[in-house]
């Protein structure tokens, strides 16, 4: 088993944001595993859509605005017709976890209020940190962890949408009640405290000034780490939000990842001896 505690550095358009993100690698390489390279796509999932694509298909998809901060940002401006995915409603604060997951039947009620149907293609965007991808990536992972697979991210978020000529408004959106069926939580992309091996850290960058780096650039960074498609990777941060960006980038490059939802918040409560200010 190889365990590596990585530090993640993400770029937003105006600032450099330092995120403490765990990449814990459980080495599960088989004889048929291949190092990740630009030619390896057997397990990759390209979750991104461009602003140009969304402009052309806006009336064919269910658009979700997952902006979390600032609190009034969605009300002031959003893509026309976009429903607001409110973090304080979509999650709850449990004993150890700031953004804990509801039972599937509860989350189903919430997503139906957003107007999501079983046959919808959902496109999620946000704004702010990590070139607008941080909160959207968390919502994307959440939809997937509840079994909804027809979901995409708008690369570059609201800023990229406006730069491409997309319009915005501040109209109140009250969707018709959806009929989406939510499944049990998917253990293939959700990790809990008990299963994670903790160790040391390093650095990883996956975000550029306009959204995610290209898949080729991320592939090259992953290849330098010696990862293969047979590795099991665990990602985490402070509250399980920033790590969803890493989850999305790894997924696109064909690397299996589980997000540790409790992250450093839970770790500080349950195993404070593993947490220190210097990061060593």
Short mmCIF file of C-alpha atoms in Angstrom, two decimals:
data_model
loop_
_atom_site.label_atom_id
_atom_site.label_comp_id
_atom_site.label_asym_id
_atom_site.label_seq_id
_atom_site.Cartn_x
_atom_site.Cartn_y
_atom_site.Cartn_z
CA UNK A 1 0.00 0.00 0.00
CA UNK A 2 1.23 3.50 -0.89
CA UNK A 3 -0.16 6.40 1.12
CA UNK A 4 0.58 9.98 0.04
CA UNK A 5 -0.87 13.10 1.70
CA UNK A 6 -0.86 15.77 -1.00
CA UNK A 7 -1.28 19.53 -0.68
CA UNK A 8 -3.41 21.07 -3.41
CA UNK A 9 -2.82 24.52 -4.85
CA UNK A 10 -5.68 25.94 -6.94
CA UNK A 11 -5.63 29.12 -9.00
CA UNK A 12 -8.58 31.49 -9.12
CA UNK A 13 -8.67 34.44 -11.56
CA UNK A 14 -7.44 36.95 -9.00
CA UNK A 15 -5.83 35.08 -6.15
CA UNK A 16 -3.75 32.05 -5.30
CA UNK A 17 -5.74 29.84 -2.95
CA UNK A 18 -3.88 27.25 -0.88
CA UNK A 19 -5.99 24.21 -0.06
CA UNK A 20 -4.93 21.33 2.14
CA UNK A 21 -6.10 18.32 0.15
CA UNK A 22 -5.37 14.68 0.83
CA UNK A 23 -4.55 12.32 -2.01
CA UNK A 24 -4.19 8.98 -0.29
CA UNK A 25 -3.31 6.27 -2.72
CA UNK A 26 -4.16 2.65 -2.08
CA UNK A 27 -2.02 0.83 -4.63
CA UNK A 28 -4.29 -1.65 -6.42
CA UNK A 29 -2.31 -2.13 -9.62
CA UNK A 30 -3.08 -5.22 -11.67
CA UNK A 31 -1.00 -6.73 -14.43
CA UNK A 32 -3.20 -5.00 -17.01
CA UNK A 33 -2.95 -1.54 -15.44
CA UNK A 34 -1.37 1.25 -17.49
CA UNK A 35 0.22 4.52 -16.39
CA UNK A 36 -2.02 7.46 -17.12
CA UNK A 37 -1.04 9.15 -20.36
CA UNK A 38 -2.81 11.29 -22.97
CA UNK A 39 -3.68 8.05 -24.78
CA UNK A 40 -5.24 6.27 -21.80
CA UNK A 41 -9.01 6.83 -21.67
CA UNK A 42 -10.44 3.46 -20.62
CA UNK A 43 -11.94 4.80 -17.38
CA UNK A 44 -12.00 8.53 -18.02
CA UNK A 45 -15.16 10.60 -17.64
CA UNK A 46 -15.30 14.02 -19.28
CA UNK A 47 -17.84 15.87 -17.16
CA UNK A 48 -17.22 19.35 -18.60
CA UNK A 49 -19.26 21.35 -21.08
CA UNK A 50 -18.17 24.64 -22.59
CA UNK A 51 -20.09 27.91 -22.34
CA UNK A 52 -20.58 27.81 -26.11
CA UNK A 53 -22.19 24.37 -25.87
CA UNK A 54 -24.52 25.50 -23.08
CA UNK A 55 -25.56 28.62 -25.01
CA UNK A 56 -26.65 26.35 -27.86
CA UNK A 57 -28.37 23.80 -25.59
CA UNK A 58 -29.74 25.93 -22.77
CA UNK A 59 -33.36 24.94 -23.42
CA UNK A 60 -32.52 21.23 -23.50
CA UNK A 61 -30.92 20.86 -20.06
CA UNK A 62 -31.69 21.54 -16.40
CA UNK A 63 -29.27 24.24 -15.21
CA UNK A 64 -28.30 24.40 -11.53
CA UNK A 65 -26.46 27.33 -9.91
CA UNK A 66 -24.45 25.91 -6.99
CA UNK A 67 -22.95 29.19 -5.79
CA UNK A 68 -22.47 29.13 -2.01
CA UNK A 69 -20.70 32.43 -1.35
CA UNK A 70 -21.39 35.31 -1.32
CA UNK A 71 -24.85 34.50 -0.02
CA UNK A 72 -26.73 36.96 -2.24
CA UNK A 73 -24.81 36.23 -5.46
CA UNK A 74 -27.44 33.96 -7.01
CA UNK A 75 -30.31 36.36 -6.31
CA UNK A 76 -28.37 39.21 -7.89
CA UNK A 77 -27.41 37.37 -11.08
CA UNK A 78 -27.73 33.90 -12.59
CA UNK A 79 -28.12 32.09 -15.88
CA UNK A 80 -31.76 32.42 -17.01
CA UNK A 81 -33.86 29.57 -15.64
CA UNK A 82 -31.16 28.23 -13.32
CA UNK A 83 -32.42 26.86 -10.01
CA UNK A 84 -30.34 27.54 -6.91
CA UNK A 85 -28.65 24.60 -5.20
CA UNK A 86 -28.39 25.91 -1.64
CA UNK A 87 -25.66 24.18 0.39
CA UNK A 88 -27.40 24.89 3.70
CA UNK A 89 -30.42 22.95 2.43
CA UNK A 90 -28.65 20.23 0.46
CA UNK A 91 -26.49 19.17 3.43
CA UNK A 92 -26.67 19.19 7.21
CA UNK A 93 -24.11 19.68 9.98
CA UNK A 94 -23.58 16.46 11.91
CA UNK A 95 -21.41 15.72 14.94
CA UNK A 96 -18.15 15.63 12.96
CA UNK A 97 -19.01 16.75 9.42
CA UNK A 98 -19.89 20.28 8.31
CA UNK A 99 -21.62 19.27 5.06
CA UNK A 100 -22.97 15.84 5.82
CA UNK A 101 -25.12 13.80 3.44
CA UNK A 102 -28.82 13.23 4.02
CA UNK A 103 -30.38 9.81 3.55
CA UNK A 104 -31.23 9.33 -0.16
CA UNK A 105 -34.97 9.81 0.33
CA UNK A 106 -34.40 13.22 1.94
CA UNK A 107 -32.00 14.44 -0.75
CA UNK A 108 -34.48 13.21 -3.35
CA UNK A 109 -37.15 15.55 -1.99
CA UNK A 110 -34.75 18.47 -2.20
CA UNK A 111 -33.58 17.75 -5.77
CA UNK A 112 -37.18 17.35 -6.92
CA UNK A 113 -37.81 20.88 -5.62
CA UNK A 114 -35.06 22.00 -8.02
CA UNK A 115 -37.16 20.57 -10.86
CA UNK A 116 -34.87 17.66 -11.70
CA UNK A 117 -36.42 14.71 -13.53
CA UNK A 118 -35.04 11.24 -14.16
CA UNK A 119 -34.41 11.91 -17.84
CA UNK A 120 -32.88 15.37 -17.41
CA UNK A 121 -29.34 16.29 -18.32
CA UNK A 122 -28.19 18.48 -15.44
CA UNK A 123 -25.53 21.15 -15.96
CA UNK A 124 -24.10 22.70 -12.80
CA UNK A 125 -22.11 25.92 -12.49
CA UNK A 126 -20.98 28.29 -9.77
CA UNK A 127 -18.73 31.31 -9.38
CA UNK A 128 -15.91 32.41 -7.10
CA UNK A 129 -12.98 30.23 -5.93
CA UNK A 130 -11.05 27.91 -8.26
CA UNK A 131 -12.19 29.77 -11.39
CA UNK A 132 -15.81 29.19 -10.47
CA UNK A 133 -15.43 25.42 -10.19
CA UNK A 134 -15.24 24.73 -6.45
CA UNK A 135 -18.89 24.79 -5.36
CA UNK A 136 -20.07 23.39 -8.68
CA UNK A 137 -17.68 20.45 -8.35
CA UNK A 138 -19.04 19.68 -4.90
CA UNK A 139 -22.62 19.68 -6.20
CA UNK A 140 -21.52 17.53 -9.15
CA UNK A 141 -19.93 14.96 -6.84
CA UNK A 142 -23.04 15.00 -4.64
CA UNK A 143 -25.36 14.23 -7.55
CA UNK A 144 -23.07 11.35 -8.52
CA UNK A 145 -22.74 9.98 -5.00
CA UNK A 146 -26.55 9.69 -4.92
CA UNK A 147 -26.51 7.78 -8.21
CA UNK A 148 -27.47 10.53 -10.69
CA UNK A 149 -25.07 10.12 -13.62
CA UNK A 150 -26.37 12.44 -16.36
CA UNK A 151 -24.68 15.51 -14.87
CA UNK A 152 -22.06 17.94 -16.19
CA UNK A 153 -20.12 20.99 -15.10
CA UNK A 154 -19.93 24.31 -16.92
CA UNK A 155 -16.19 24.82 -17.28
CA UNK A 156 -15.12 28.22 -16.00
CA UNK A 157 -18.43 28.92 -14.27
CA UNK A 158 -20.47 32.09 -14.56
CA UNK A 159 -17.52 34.28 -15.60
CA UNK A 160 -16.77 32.04 -18.57
CA UNK A 161 -20.47 32.00 -19.46
CA UNK A 162 -20.62 35.80 -19.58
CA UNK A 163 -17.31 36.07 -21.43
CA UNK A 164 -18.75 33.80 -24.12
CA UNK A 165 -21.77 36.09 -24.56
CA UNK A 166 -24.19 34.20 -22.31
CA UNK A 167 -26.93 36.30 -20.74
CA UNK A 168 -27.91 36.56 -17.08
CA UNK A 169 -30.89 37.85 -15.13
CA UNK A 170 -32.15 38.09 -11.56
CA UNK A 171 -35.62 36.61 -12.02
CA UNK A 172 -36.99 34.36 -9.29
CA UNK A 173 -36.95 30.74 -10.50
CA UNK A 174 -39.58 28.37 -9.12
CA UNK A 175 -39.22 25.07 -11.00
CA UNK A 176 -42.03 22.59 -11.48
CA UNK A 177 -41.72 19.66 -9.09
CA UNK A 178 -39.39 17.03 -10.56
CA UNK A 179 -39.70 13.25 -10.43
CA UNK A 180 -36.06 12.21 -10.04
CA UNK A 181 -35.41 8.97 -8.17
CA UNK A 182 -32.35 9.03 -5.91
CA UNK A 183 -30.49 5.81 -5.20
CA UNK A 184 -28.44 4.62 -2.28
CA UNK A 185 -25.11 6.34 -1.63
CA UNK A 186 -22.38 5.15 -3.97
CA UNK A 187 -19.48 3.70 -1.92
CA UNK A 188 -17.22 3.78 -4.98
CA UNK A 189 -16.82 7.56 -4.73
CA UNK A 190 -17.51 8.14 -1.01
CA UNK A 191 -14.90 7.41 1.67
CA UNK A 192 -15.34 7.32 5.43
CA UNK A 193 -12.90 7.94 8.25
CA UNK A 194 -12.31 4.28 9.04
CA UNK A 195 -11.04 3.26 5.60
CA UNK A 196 -8.43 5.96 4.98
CA UNK A 197 -4.66 5.49 5.52
CA UNK A 198 -3.15 8.84 6.55
CA UNK A 199 0.47 9.88 5.87
CA UNK A 200 2.52 12.79 4.41
CA UNK A 201 1.87 15.49 1.80
CA UNK A 202 3.07 17.13 -1.42
CA UNK A 203 1.52 19.48 -4.03
CA UNK A 204 -0.93 19.19 -6.93
CA UNK A 205 -2.46 21.82 -9.27
CA UNK A 206 -5.48 21.18 -11.55
CA UNK A 207 -7.10 24.63 -12.04
CA UNK A 208 -6.07 27.41 -14.37
CA UNK A 209 -7.33 31.02 -14.62
CA UNK A 210 -10.32 30.07 -16.82
CA UNK A 211 -11.42 26.74 -15.35
CA UNK A 212 -9.91 23.28 -15.32
CA UNK A 213 -6.55 22.69 -16.94
CA UNK A 214 -6.77 20.61 -20.11
CA UNK A 215 -7.04 16.88 -19.67
CA UNK A 216 -3.60 16.50 -21.25
CA UNK A 217 -2.05 18.84 -18.66
CA UNK A 218 -3.70 17.02 -15.77
CA UNK A 219 -2.72 13.64 -17.27
CA UNK A 220 0.90 14.77 -17.35
CA UNK A 221 0.82 15.85 -13.70
CA UNK A 222 -0.77 12.56 -12.66
CA UNK A 223 1.79 10.60 -14.64
CA UNK A 224 4.61 12.35 -12.76
CA UNK A 225 3.11 11.05 -9.53
CA UNK A 226 3.31 7.50 -10.86
CA UNK A 227 -0.43 6.92 -10.59
CA UNK A 228 -2.17 4.31 -12.69
CA UNK A 229 -5.80 3.51 -13.40
CA UNK A 230 -5.48 0.69 -10.87
CA UNK A 231 -4.82 3.07 -7.95
CA UNK A 232 -7.52 3.94 -5.45
CA UNK A 233 -7.17 7.62 -4.52
CA UNK A 234 -8.81 9.36 -1.56
CA UNK A 235 -9.30 13.13 -1.71
CA UNK A 236 -10.14 15.50 1.13
CA UNK A 237 -9.71 19.10 2.28
CA UNK A 238 -11.09 21.08 5.22
CA UNK A 239 -14.80 20.42 4.74
CA UNK A 240 -15.02 18.21 1.65
CA UNK A 241 -15.73 21.01 -0.85
CA UNK A 242 -12.36 21.90 -2.38
CA UNK A 243 -11.48 18.23 -2.71
CA UNK A 244 -14.39 17.77 -5.13
CA UNK A 245 -12.37 19.77 -7.68
CA UNK A 246 -9.58 17.19 -7.45
CA UNK A 247 -12.15 14.38 -7.65
CA UNK A 248 -13.50 15.81 -10.90
CA UNK A 249 -10.05 16.27 -12.46
CA UNK A 250 -8.96 12.75 -11.52
CA UNK A 251 -12.21 11.26 -12.82
CA UNK A 252 -11.68 12.95 -16.17
CA UNK A 253 -8.21 11.38 -16.35
CA UNK A 254 -9.41 7.89 -15.54
CA UNK A 255 -8.24 7.71 -11.92
CA UNK A 256 -10.63 6.24 -9.35
CA UNK A 257 -11.17 8.61 -6.45
CA UNK A 258 -13.20 8.56 -3.26
CA UNK A 259 -14.02 11.82 -1.55
CA UNK A 260 -13.59 11.87 2.22
CA UNK A 261 -16.57 13.99 3.14
CA UNK A 262 -15.58 14.54 6.76
CA UNK A 263 -12.13 15.80 5.72
CA UNK A 264 -9.97 17.78 8.15
CA UNK A 265 -13.02 18.88 10.16
CA UNK A 266 -13.85 15.31 11.13
CA UNK A 267 -10.18 14.41 11.48
CA UNK A 268 -9.65 17.19 14.01
CA UNK A 269 -12.42 15.76 16.18
CA UNK A 270 -11.72 12.06 15.82
CA UNK A 271 -7.93 11.92 15.41
CA UNK A 272 -6.41 15.29 16.38
CA UNK A 273 -2.99 13.66 16.71
CA UNK A 274 -2.92 13.46 12.89
CA UNK A 275 -3.42 17.22 12.48
CA UNK A 276 -0.73 19.88 12.92
CA UNK A 277 -0.22 23.44 11.84
CA UNK A 278 2.98 22.86 9.90
CA UNK A 279 1.55 20.07 7.77
CA UNK A 280 4.40 17.67 8.47
#
